[in-house]
Short mmCIF file of C-alpha atoms (C1' of nucleotides) in Angstrom, two decimals:
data_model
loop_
_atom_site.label_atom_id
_atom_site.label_comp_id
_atom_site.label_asym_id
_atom_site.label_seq_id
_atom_site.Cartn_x
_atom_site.Cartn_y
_atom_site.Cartn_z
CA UNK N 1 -66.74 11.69 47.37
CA UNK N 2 -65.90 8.52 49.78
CA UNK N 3 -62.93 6.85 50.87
CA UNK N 4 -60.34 8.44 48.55
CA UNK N 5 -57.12 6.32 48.69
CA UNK N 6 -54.19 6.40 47.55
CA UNK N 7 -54.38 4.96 43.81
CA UNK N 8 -50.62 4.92 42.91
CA UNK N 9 -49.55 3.34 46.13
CA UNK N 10 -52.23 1.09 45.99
CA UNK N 11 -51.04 0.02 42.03
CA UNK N 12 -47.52 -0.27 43.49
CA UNK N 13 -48.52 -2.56 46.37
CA UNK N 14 -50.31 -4.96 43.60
CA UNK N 15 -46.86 -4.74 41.52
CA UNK N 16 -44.72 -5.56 43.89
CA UNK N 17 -46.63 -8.42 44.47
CA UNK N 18 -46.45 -9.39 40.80
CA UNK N 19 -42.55 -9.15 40.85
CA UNK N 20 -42.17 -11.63 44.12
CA UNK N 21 -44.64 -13.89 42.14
CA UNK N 22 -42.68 -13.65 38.37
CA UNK N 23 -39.09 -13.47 39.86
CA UNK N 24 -40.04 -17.43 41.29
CA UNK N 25 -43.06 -18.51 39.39
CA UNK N 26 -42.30 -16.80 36.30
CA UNK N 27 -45.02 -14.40 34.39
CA UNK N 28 -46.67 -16.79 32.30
CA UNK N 29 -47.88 -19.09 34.99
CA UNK N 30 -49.02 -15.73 37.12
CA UNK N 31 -52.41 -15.09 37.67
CA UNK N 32 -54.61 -12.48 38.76
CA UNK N 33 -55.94 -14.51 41.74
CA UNK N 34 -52.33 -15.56 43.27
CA UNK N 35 -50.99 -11.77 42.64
CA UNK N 36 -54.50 -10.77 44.31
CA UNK N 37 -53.78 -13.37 47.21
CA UNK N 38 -49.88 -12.41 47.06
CA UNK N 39 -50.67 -9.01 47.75
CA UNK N 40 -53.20 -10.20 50.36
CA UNK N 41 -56.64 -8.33 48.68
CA UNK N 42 -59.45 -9.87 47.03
CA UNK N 43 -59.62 -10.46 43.57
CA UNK N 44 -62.62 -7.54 43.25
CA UNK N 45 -60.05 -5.21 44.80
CA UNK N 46 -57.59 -5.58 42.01
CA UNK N 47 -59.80 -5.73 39.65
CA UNK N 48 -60.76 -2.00 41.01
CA UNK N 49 -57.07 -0.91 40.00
CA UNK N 50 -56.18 -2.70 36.81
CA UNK N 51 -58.81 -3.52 34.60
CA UNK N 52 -57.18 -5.80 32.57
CA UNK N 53 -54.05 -8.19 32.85
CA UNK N 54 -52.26 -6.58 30.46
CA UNK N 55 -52.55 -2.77 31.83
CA UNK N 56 -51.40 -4.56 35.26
CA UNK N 57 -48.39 -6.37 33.44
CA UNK N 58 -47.37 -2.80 32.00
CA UNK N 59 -47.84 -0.93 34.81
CA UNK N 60 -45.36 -3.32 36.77
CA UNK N 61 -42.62 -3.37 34.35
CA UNK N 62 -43.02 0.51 34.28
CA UNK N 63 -42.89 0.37 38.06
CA UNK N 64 -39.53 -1.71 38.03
CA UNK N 65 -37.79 0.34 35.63
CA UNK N 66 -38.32 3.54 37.14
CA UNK N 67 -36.95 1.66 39.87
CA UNK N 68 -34.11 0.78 38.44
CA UNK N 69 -33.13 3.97 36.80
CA UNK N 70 -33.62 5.72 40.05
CA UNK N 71 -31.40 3.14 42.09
CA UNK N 72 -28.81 3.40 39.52
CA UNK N 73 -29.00 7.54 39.02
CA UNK N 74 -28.64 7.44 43.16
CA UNK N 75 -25.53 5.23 43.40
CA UNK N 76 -23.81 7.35 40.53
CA UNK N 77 -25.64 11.17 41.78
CA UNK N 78 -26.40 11.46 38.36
CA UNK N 79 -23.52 12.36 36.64
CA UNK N 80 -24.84 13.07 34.00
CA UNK N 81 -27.68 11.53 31.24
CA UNK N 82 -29.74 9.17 32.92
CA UNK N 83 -29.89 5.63 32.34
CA UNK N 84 -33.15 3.32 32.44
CA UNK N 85 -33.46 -0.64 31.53
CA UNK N 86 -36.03 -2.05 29.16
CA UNK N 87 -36.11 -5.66 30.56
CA UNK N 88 -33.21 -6.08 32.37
CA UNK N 89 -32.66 -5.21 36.03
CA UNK N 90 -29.99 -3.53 38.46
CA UNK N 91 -28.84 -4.17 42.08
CA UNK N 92 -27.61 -2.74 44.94
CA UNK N 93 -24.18 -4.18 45.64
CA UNK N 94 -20.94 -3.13 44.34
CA UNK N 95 -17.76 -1.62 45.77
CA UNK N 96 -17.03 2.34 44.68
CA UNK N 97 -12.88 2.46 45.14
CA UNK N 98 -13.60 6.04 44.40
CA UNK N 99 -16.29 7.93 46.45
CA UNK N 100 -14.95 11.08 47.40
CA UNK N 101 -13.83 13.09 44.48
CA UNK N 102 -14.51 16.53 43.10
CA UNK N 103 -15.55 15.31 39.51
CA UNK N 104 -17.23 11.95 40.84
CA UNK N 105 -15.98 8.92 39.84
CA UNK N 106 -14.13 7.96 36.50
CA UNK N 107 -15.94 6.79 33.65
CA UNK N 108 -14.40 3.99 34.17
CA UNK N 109 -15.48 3.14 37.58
CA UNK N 110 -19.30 4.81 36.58
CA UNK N 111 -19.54 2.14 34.07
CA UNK N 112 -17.97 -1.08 35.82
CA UNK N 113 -20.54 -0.18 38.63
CA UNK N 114 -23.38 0.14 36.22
CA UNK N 115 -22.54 -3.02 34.48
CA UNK N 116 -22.06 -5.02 37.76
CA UNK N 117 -25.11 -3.88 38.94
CA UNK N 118 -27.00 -5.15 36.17
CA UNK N 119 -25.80 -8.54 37.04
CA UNK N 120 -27.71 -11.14 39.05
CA UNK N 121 -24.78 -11.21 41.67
CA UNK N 122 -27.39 -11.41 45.05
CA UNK N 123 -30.70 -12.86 45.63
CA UNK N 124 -32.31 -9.23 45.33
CA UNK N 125 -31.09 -8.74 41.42
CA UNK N 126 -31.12 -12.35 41.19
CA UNK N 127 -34.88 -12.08 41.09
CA UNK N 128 -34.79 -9.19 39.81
CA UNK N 129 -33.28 -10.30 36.72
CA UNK N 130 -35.94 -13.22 36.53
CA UNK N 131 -38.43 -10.89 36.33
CA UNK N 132 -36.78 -9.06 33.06
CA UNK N 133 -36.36 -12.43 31.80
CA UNK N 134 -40.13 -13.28 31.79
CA UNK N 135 -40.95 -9.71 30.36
CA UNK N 136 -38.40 -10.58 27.46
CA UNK N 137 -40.41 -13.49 26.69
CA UNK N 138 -43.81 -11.82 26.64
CA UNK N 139 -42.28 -8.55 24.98
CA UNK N 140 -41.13 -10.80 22.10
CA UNK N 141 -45.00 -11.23 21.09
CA UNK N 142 -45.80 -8.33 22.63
CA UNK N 143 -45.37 -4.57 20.68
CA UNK N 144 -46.54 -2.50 23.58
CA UNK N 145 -44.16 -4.45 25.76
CA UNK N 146 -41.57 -4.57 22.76
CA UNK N 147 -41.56 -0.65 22.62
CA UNK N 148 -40.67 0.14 26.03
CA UNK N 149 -37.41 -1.81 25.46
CA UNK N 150 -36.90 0.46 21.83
CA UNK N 151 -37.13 3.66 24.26
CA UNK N 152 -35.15 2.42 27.07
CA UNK N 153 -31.71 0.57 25.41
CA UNK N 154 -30.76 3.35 23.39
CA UNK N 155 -31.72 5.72 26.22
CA UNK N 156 -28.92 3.18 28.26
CA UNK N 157 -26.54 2.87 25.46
CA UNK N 158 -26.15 6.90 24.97
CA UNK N 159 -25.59 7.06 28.60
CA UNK N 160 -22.85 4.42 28.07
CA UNK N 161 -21.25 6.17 24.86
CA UNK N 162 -20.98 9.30 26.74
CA UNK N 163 -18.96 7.91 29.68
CA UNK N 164 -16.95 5.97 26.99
CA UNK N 165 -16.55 9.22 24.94
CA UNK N 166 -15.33 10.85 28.77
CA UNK N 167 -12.64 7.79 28.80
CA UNK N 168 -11.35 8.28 25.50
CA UNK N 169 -10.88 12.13 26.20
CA UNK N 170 -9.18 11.45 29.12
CA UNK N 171 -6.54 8.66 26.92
CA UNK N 172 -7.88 5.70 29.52
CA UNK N 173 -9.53 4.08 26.44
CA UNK N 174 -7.65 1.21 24.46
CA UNK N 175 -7.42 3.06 21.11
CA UNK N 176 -5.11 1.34 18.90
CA UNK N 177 -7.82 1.41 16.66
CA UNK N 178 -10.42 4.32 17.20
CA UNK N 179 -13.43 2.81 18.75
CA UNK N 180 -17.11 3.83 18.16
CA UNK N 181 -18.61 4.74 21.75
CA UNK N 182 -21.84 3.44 20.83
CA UNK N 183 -21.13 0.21 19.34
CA UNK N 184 -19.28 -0.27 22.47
CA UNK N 185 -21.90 0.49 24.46
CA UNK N 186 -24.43 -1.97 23.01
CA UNK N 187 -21.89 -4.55 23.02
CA UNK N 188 -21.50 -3.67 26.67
CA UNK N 189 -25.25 -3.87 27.42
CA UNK N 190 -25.65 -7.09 25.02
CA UNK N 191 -22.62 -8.68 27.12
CA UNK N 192 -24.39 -8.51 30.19
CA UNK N 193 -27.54 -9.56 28.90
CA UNK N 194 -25.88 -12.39 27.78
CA UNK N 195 -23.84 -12.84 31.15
CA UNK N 196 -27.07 -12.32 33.09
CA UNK N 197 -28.93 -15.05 30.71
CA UNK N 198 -26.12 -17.45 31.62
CA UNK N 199 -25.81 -16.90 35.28
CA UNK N 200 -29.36 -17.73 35.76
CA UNK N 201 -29.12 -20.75 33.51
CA UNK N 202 -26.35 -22.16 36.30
CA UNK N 203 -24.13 -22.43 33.23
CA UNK N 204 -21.71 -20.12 35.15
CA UNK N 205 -21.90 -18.22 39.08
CA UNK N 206 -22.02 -14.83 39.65
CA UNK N 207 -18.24 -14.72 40.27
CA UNK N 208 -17.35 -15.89 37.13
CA UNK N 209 -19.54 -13.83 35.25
CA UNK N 210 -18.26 -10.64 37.30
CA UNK N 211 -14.43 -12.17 35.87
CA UNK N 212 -15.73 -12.23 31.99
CA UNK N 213 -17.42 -8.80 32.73
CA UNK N 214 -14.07 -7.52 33.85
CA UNK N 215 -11.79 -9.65 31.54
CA UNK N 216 -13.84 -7.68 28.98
CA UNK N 217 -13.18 -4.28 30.47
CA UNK N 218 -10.02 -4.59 31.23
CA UNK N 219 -9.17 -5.19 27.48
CA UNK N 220 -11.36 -2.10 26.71
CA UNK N 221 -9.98 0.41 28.78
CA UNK N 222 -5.83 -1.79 28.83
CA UNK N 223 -3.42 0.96 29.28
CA UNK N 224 -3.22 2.99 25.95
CA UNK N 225 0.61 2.96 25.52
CA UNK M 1 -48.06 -56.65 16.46
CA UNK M 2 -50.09 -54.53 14.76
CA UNK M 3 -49.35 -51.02 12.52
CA UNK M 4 -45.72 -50.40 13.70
CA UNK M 5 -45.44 -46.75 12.71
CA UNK M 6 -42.23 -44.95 13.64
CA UNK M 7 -42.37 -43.42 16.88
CA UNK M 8 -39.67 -41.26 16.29
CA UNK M 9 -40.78 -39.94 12.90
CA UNK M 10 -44.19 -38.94 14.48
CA UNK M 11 -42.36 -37.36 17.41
CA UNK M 12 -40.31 -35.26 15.33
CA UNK M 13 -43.35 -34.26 13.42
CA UNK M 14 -44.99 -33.24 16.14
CA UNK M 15 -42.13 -31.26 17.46
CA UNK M 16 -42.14 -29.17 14.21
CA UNK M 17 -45.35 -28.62 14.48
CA UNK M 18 -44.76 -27.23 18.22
CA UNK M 19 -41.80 -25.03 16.84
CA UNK M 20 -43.52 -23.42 14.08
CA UNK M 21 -46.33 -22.37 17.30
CA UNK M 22 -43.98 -21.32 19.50
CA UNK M 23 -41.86 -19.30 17.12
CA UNK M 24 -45.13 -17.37 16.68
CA UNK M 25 -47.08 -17.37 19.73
CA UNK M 26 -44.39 -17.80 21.96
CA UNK M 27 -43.84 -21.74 24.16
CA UNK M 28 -46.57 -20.86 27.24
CA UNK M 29 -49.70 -19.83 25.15
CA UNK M 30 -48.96 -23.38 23.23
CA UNK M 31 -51.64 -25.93 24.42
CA UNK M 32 -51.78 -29.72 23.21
CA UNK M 33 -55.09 -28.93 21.45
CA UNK M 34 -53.20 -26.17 19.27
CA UNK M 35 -49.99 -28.41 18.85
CA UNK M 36 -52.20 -31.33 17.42
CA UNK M 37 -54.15 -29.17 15.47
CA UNK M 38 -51.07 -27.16 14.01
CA UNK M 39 -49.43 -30.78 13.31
CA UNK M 40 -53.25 -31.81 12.07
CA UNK M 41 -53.83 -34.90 14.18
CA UNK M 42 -56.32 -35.59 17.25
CA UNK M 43 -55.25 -34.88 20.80
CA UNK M 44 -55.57 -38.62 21.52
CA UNK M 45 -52.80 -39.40 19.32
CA UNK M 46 -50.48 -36.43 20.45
CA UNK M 47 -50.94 -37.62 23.48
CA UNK M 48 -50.22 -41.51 22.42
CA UNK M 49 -46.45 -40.33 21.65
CA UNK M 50 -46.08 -37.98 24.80
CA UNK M 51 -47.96 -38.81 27.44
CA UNK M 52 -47.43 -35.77 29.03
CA UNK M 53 -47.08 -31.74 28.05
CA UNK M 54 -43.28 -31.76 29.61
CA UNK M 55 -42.28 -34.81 28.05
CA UNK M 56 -42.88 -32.89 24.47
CA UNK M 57 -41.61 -29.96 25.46
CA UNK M 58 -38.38 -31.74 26.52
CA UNK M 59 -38.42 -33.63 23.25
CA UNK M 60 -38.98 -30.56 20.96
CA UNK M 61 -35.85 -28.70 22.71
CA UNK M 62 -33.24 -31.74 22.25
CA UNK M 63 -34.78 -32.08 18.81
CA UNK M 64 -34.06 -28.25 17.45
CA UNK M 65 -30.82 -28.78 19.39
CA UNK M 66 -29.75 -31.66 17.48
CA UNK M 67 -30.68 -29.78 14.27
CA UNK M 68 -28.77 -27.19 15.08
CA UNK M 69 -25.78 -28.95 16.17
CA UNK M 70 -25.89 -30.83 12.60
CA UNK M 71 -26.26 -27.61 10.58
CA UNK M 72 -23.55 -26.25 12.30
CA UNK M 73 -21.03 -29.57 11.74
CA UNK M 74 -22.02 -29.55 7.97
CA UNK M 75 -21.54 -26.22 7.41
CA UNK M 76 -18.06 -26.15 8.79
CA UNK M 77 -17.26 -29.77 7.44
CA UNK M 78 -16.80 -31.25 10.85
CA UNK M 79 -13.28 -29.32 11.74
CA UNK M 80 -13.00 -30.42 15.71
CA UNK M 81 -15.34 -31.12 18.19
CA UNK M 82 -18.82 -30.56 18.06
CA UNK M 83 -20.59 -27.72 19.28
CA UNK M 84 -24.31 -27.55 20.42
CA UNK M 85 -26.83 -24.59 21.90
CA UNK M 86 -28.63 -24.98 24.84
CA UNK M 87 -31.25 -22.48 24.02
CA UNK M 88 -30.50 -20.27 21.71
CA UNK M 89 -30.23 -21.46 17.42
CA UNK M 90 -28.73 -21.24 14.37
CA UNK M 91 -29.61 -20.63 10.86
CA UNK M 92 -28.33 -21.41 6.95
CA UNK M 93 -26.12 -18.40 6.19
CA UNK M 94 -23.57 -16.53 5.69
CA UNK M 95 -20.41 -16.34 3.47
CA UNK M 96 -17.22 -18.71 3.26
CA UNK M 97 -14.86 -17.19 2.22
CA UNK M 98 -12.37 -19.99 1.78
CA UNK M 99 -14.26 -22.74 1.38
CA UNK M 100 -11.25 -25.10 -0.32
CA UNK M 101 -8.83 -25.55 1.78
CA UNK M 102 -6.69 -28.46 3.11
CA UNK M 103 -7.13 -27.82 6.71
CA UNK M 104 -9.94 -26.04 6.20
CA UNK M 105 -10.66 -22.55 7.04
CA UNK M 106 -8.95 -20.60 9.42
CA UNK M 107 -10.28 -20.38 13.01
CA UNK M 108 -11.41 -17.28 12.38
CA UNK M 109 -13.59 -18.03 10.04
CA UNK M 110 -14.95 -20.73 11.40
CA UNK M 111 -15.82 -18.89 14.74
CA UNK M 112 -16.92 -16.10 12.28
CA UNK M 113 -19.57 -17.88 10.34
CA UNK M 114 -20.59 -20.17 14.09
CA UNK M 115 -21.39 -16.48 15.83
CA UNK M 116 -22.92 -15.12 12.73
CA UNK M 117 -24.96 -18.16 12.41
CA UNK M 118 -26.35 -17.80 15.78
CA UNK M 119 -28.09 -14.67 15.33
CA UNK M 120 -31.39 -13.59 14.19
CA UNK M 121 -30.75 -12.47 10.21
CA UNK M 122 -33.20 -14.07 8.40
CA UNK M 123 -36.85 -15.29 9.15
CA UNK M 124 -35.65 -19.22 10.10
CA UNK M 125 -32.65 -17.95 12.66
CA UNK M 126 -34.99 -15.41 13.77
CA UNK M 127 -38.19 -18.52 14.79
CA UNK M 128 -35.11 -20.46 16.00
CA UNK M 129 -33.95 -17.59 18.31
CA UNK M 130 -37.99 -16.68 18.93
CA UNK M 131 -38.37 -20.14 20.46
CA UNK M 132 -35.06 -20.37 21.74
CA UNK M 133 -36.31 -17.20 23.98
CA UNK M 134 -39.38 -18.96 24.94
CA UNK M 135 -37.39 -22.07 26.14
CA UNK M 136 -34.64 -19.85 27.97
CA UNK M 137 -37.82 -18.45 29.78
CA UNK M 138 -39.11 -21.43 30.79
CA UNK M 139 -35.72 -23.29 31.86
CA UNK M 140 -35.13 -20.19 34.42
CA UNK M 141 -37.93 -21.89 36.55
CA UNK M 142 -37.61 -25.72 34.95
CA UNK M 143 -34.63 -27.60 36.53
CA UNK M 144 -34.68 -30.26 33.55
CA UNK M 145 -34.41 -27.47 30.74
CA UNK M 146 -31.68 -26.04 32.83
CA UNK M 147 -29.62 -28.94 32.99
CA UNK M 148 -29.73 -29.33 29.27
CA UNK M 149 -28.34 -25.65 29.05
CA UNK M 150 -25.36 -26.61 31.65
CA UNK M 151 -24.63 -29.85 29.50
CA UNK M 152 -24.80 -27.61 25.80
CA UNK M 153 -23.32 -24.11 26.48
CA UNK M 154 -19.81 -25.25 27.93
CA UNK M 155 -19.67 -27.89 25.27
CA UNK M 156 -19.94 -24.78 22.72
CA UNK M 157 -17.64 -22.62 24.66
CA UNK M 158 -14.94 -25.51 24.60
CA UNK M 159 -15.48 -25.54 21.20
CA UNK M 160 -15.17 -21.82 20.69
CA UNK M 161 -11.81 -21.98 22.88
CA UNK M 162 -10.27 -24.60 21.05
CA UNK M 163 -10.78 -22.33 17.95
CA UNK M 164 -9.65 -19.34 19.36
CA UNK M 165 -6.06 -21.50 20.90
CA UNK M 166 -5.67 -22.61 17.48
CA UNK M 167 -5.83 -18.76 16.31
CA UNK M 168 -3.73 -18.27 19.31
CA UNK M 169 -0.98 -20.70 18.29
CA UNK M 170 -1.29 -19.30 14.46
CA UNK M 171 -0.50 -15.05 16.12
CA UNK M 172 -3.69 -14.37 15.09
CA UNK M 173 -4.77 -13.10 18.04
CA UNK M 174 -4.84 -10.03 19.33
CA UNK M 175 -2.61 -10.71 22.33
CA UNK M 176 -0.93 -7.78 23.74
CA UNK M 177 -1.80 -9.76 27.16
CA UNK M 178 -2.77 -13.13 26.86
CA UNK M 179 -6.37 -13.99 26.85
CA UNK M 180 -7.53 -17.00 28.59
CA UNK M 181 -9.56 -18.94 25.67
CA UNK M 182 -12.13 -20.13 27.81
CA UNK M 183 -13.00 -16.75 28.95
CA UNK M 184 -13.11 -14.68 25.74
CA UNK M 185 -15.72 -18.16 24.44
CA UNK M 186 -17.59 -17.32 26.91
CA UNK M 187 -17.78 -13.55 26.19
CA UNK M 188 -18.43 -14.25 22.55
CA UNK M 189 -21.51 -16.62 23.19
CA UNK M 190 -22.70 -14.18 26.05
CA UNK M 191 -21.70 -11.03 23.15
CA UNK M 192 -24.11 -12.74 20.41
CA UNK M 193 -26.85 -13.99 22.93
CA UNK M 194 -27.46 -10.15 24.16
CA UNK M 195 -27.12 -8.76 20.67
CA UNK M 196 -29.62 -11.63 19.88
CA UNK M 197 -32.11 -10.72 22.46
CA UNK M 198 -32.23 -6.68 20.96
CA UNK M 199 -32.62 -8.08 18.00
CA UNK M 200 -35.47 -9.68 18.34
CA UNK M 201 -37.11 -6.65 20.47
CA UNK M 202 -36.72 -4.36 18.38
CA UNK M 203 -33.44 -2.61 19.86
CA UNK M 204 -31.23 -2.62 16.30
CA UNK M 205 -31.50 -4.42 12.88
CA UNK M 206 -30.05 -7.79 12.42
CA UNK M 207 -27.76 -6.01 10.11
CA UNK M 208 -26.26 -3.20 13.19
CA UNK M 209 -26.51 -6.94 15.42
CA UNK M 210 -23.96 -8.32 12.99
CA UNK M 211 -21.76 -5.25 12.64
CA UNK M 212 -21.52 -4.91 16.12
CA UNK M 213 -20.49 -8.72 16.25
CA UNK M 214 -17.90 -7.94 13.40
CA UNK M 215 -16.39 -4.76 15.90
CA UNK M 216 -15.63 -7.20 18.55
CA UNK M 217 -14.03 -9.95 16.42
CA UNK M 218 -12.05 -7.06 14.79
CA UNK M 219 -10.66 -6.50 17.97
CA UNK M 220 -10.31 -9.13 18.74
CA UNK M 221 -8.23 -10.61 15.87
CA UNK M 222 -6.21 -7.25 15.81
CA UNK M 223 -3.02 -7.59 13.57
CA UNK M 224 -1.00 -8.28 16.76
CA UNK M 225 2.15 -6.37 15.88
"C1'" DC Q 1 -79.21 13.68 57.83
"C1'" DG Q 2 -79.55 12.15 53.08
"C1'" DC Q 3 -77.01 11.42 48.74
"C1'" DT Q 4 -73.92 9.97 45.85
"C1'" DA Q 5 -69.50 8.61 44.28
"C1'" DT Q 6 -65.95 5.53 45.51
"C1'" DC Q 7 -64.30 1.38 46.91
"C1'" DC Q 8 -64.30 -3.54 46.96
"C1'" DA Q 9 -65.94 -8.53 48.33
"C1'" DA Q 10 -68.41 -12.24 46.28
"C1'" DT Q 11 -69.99 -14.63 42.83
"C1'" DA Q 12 -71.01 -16.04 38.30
"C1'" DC Q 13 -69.61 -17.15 33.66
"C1'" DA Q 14 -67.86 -18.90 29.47
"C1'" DG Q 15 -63.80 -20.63 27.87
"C1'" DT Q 16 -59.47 -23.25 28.06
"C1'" DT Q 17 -56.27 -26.16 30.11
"C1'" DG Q 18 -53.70 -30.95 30.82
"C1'" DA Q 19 -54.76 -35.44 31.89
"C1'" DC Q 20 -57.50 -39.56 31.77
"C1'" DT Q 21 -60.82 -43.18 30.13
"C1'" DT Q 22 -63.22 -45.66 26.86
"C1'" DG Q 23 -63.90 -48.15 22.85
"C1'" DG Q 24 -62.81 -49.83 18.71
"C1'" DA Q 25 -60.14 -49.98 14.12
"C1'" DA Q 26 -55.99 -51.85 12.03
"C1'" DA Q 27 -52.51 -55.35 11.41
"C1'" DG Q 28 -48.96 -58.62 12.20
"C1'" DT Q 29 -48.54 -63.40 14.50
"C1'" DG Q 30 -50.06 -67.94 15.70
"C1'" DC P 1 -59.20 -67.53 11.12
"C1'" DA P 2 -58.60 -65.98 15.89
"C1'" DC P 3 -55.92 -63.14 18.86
"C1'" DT P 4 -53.34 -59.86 20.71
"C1'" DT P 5 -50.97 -55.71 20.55
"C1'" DT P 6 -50.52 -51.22 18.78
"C1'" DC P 7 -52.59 -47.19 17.55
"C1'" DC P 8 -55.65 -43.36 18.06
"C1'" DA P 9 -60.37 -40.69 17.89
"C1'" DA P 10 -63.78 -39.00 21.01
"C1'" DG P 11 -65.33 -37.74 25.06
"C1'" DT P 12 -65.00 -36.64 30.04
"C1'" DC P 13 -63.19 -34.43 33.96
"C1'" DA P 14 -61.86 -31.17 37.45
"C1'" DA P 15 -59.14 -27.28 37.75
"C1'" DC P 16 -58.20 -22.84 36.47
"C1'" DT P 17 -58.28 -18.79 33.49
"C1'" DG P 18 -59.64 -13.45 32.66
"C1'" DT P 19 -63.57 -10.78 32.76
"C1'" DA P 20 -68.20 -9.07 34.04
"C1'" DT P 21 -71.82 -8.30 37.31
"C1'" DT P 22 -74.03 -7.59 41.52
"C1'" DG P 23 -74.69 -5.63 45.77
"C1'" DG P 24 -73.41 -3.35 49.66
"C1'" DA P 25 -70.12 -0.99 52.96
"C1'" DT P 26 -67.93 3.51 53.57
"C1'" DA P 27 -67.35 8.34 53.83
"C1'" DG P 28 -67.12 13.03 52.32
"C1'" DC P 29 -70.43 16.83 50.71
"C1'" DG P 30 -74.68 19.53 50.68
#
DNA sequence: CGCTATCCAATACAGTTGACTTGGAAAGTG
DNA sequence: CACTTTCCAAGTCAACTGTATTGGATAGCG
C-alpha cells in the first residue's frame, strides 16, 4: 500500500473549512469547489474523501457536535449525563463563580453556564450558531439531517431534567407549583433557540439576550420561601 | 395604454405560488423556472413583475407577513395595536373561550390564542413556519430580510407587553417580583419560536409544543396570592 | 526492482441557474 | 385607423453546479 494518510484528519480539515464557509456564506450557497479552495486542495482531492455533498454535509455537522458536546462535558468535567446539540452550537466564554468545590458546581450554575454557552455571545459561537442555523434549514427537508436532531435534543433535555431534578432536591427550585423537569428543560433549550434566532436577526444583542436568559432563570430557581 | 392587468394581483399570485414551493422544498432550491411553473406562467412574465430573484423574494416575505398580521387582527377583533412576525407565521386555530365580551377577552387569552397561533399545529401553520425557517435562514446572511425582522419582532413584543401590563394592572400576573413586560414578550416569542423550530424537526409533537407553551403561561399567570 | 494500491490533480460533462434580449400580440388613446 | 404602451413568450447567455472519468505521481510490499 502507498501513501497512507490520515483519513479522519484529513475529513476534519475539509469540515472545518465547510463551517468558516456556512457560518458567513451560509450552507445553501456552499459549494464543493469554494470548500475545496477554502480548505486550500483541489477539487479531485475532496472528492477522494467525500463522495457526495451530502455525506460531506453530514460528516461536518457530526464533526461540530461532537465538538460541542466535548467543549461543554470539559467546562462542566462531566458531572454527570452528557449533553450533545442537534443544530445548535456552544461557546467558550462564561464566568464559573464556583470552581473549586467538592461536589462541582450547583445545578444551578451547571445549567446557567450551559445555557449561556449556547448563546451567540462572541464571534466564535456567533458563527457557530450560523452554522446550526443553516443545518436547521436543510434538516427541515432533510430526514437524515432531521434525525440527528431527534437523537441529540432529548439526549440535551434529560441532561437538563436531571440537573433540574438535583435543584429541586436540594429546595433551590421555585416550587409553588411542582414543576416537571423535563418540560422545563425543553422550554429551556427552546428559549435559547429562540434567543439565539433573535440575536442573530439584530432584533436584540447578546447582552440583552444573556438578561431574558437570566430574567427567565431567576424566576425558575426565585427563592422557594 | 394597452391590457392594464393588476400588478399587484399577479404579484401576489406569484408569491403564493413561491410559498406553496418553499413550504415544500425549502426557499434556496426555489428557482424562477420552478416558481413560474408552480404559478403556471412563462419565465418571461415572472420576470415582467420582478425583475429580479430578490425583489420576489422580498415581496413574498412582506406579503405572508401582511397575511399574517391580518389573521391575527381578525381573530382577536382588533383589541390594541397591531402585531406582525418577521419570520416566523401564524395559522387559523384554536379555541375562544370568551368570545362575547364587552372589552373583549382577557389579556390572557388573547396572548393565549396569539402564541398558540404561532406554532406549527396543523398542516397551514406548519408551511407558514416551514417557510418562515427558510426565510430566517436566508435573512442571517441578507441585510434587507434582516431589517424587516428588526422592524416586525419588537412591534410584536410591544404588543405582547402591552397585553401582559394590562394583565398586570388586572393581578393577573404572577408577580411575586415584578416582571418587566418587555422582557417576559420577549421570552414568550423567543419560548414559541424554539418550541417551533423542534417541532418542525421532529423533536416533540405539535401537541407536547403546545403543552409545553401552556406550562409556561401557567406560570406565568399563577393565581398571585 | 517491479507491482499494485492509494492518493489526487485535471478535465470533461450534462444540467441548472439568474439575467437579458428579441419580437410581436393585445388594447386603450388619438 | 394608426400608434404607442403594456404585456409576455421564447430563446440566449455565461456562470456555476455536483458528479464522473482519466491519467499519473507516490510509496510501501514482495
Amino acid at each position: 500500500m502507498p501513501k497512507r494518510v490520515d483519513h479522519e484528519a484529513r475529513r476534519t480539515e475539509i469540515a472545518e473549512a465547510l463551517w468558516r464557509i456556512a457560518g458567513t456564506r451560509g450552507l445553501d450557497g456552499v459549494s464543493l469547489r469554494e470548500v475545496a479552495a477554502e480548505a486550500d486542495i483541489s477539487l479531485g482531492r475532496l472528492q477522494h474523501y467525500f463522495r457526495t455533498k451530502d455525506e460531506m454535509l453530514l460528516f461536518a455537522l457530526r464533526h461540530i457536535n461532537s465538538l460541542a458536546e466535548r467543549r461543554i462535558r470539559e467546562r462542566l468535567g462531566a458531572p454527570a449525563a452528557g449533553p450533545d446539540r442537534g443544530e445548535d452550537q456552544d461557546r467558550g466564554e462564561d464566568q464559573d463563580p464556583d470552581p473549586e468545590q467538592g461536589p462541582g458546581p450547583s445545578p444551578r450554575v451547571v445549567l446557567r453556564a450551559c445555557l449561556a454557552g449556547m448563546l451567540p455571545l462572541d464571534e466564535k459561537s456567533r458563527v457557530g450558531a450560523l452554522v446550526g442555523a443553516a443545518y436547521f434549514a436543510r434538516a427541515v427537508h432533510d430526514e437524515r439531517l432531521c434525525e440527528e436532531a431527534r437523537e441529540g435534543i432529548p439526549r440535551l433535555a434529560e441532561f437538563f431534567a436531571a440537573l433540574l431534578r438535583g435543584a429541586q432536591e436540594r429546595g433551590e427550585l421555585a416550587a409553588g407549583r411542582a414543576l416537571d423537569p423535563y418540560t422545563e428543560a425543553m422550554l429551556l433549550i427552546s428559549l435559547v433557540d429562540g434567543l439565539t434566532t433573535y440575536t442573530l436577526l439584530g432584533v436584540q444583542t447578546g447582552e440583552e439576550a444573556l438578561a431574558r436568559l437570566d430574567a427567565h432563570l431567576e424566576r425558575l430557581f426565585a427563592d422557594a420561601g
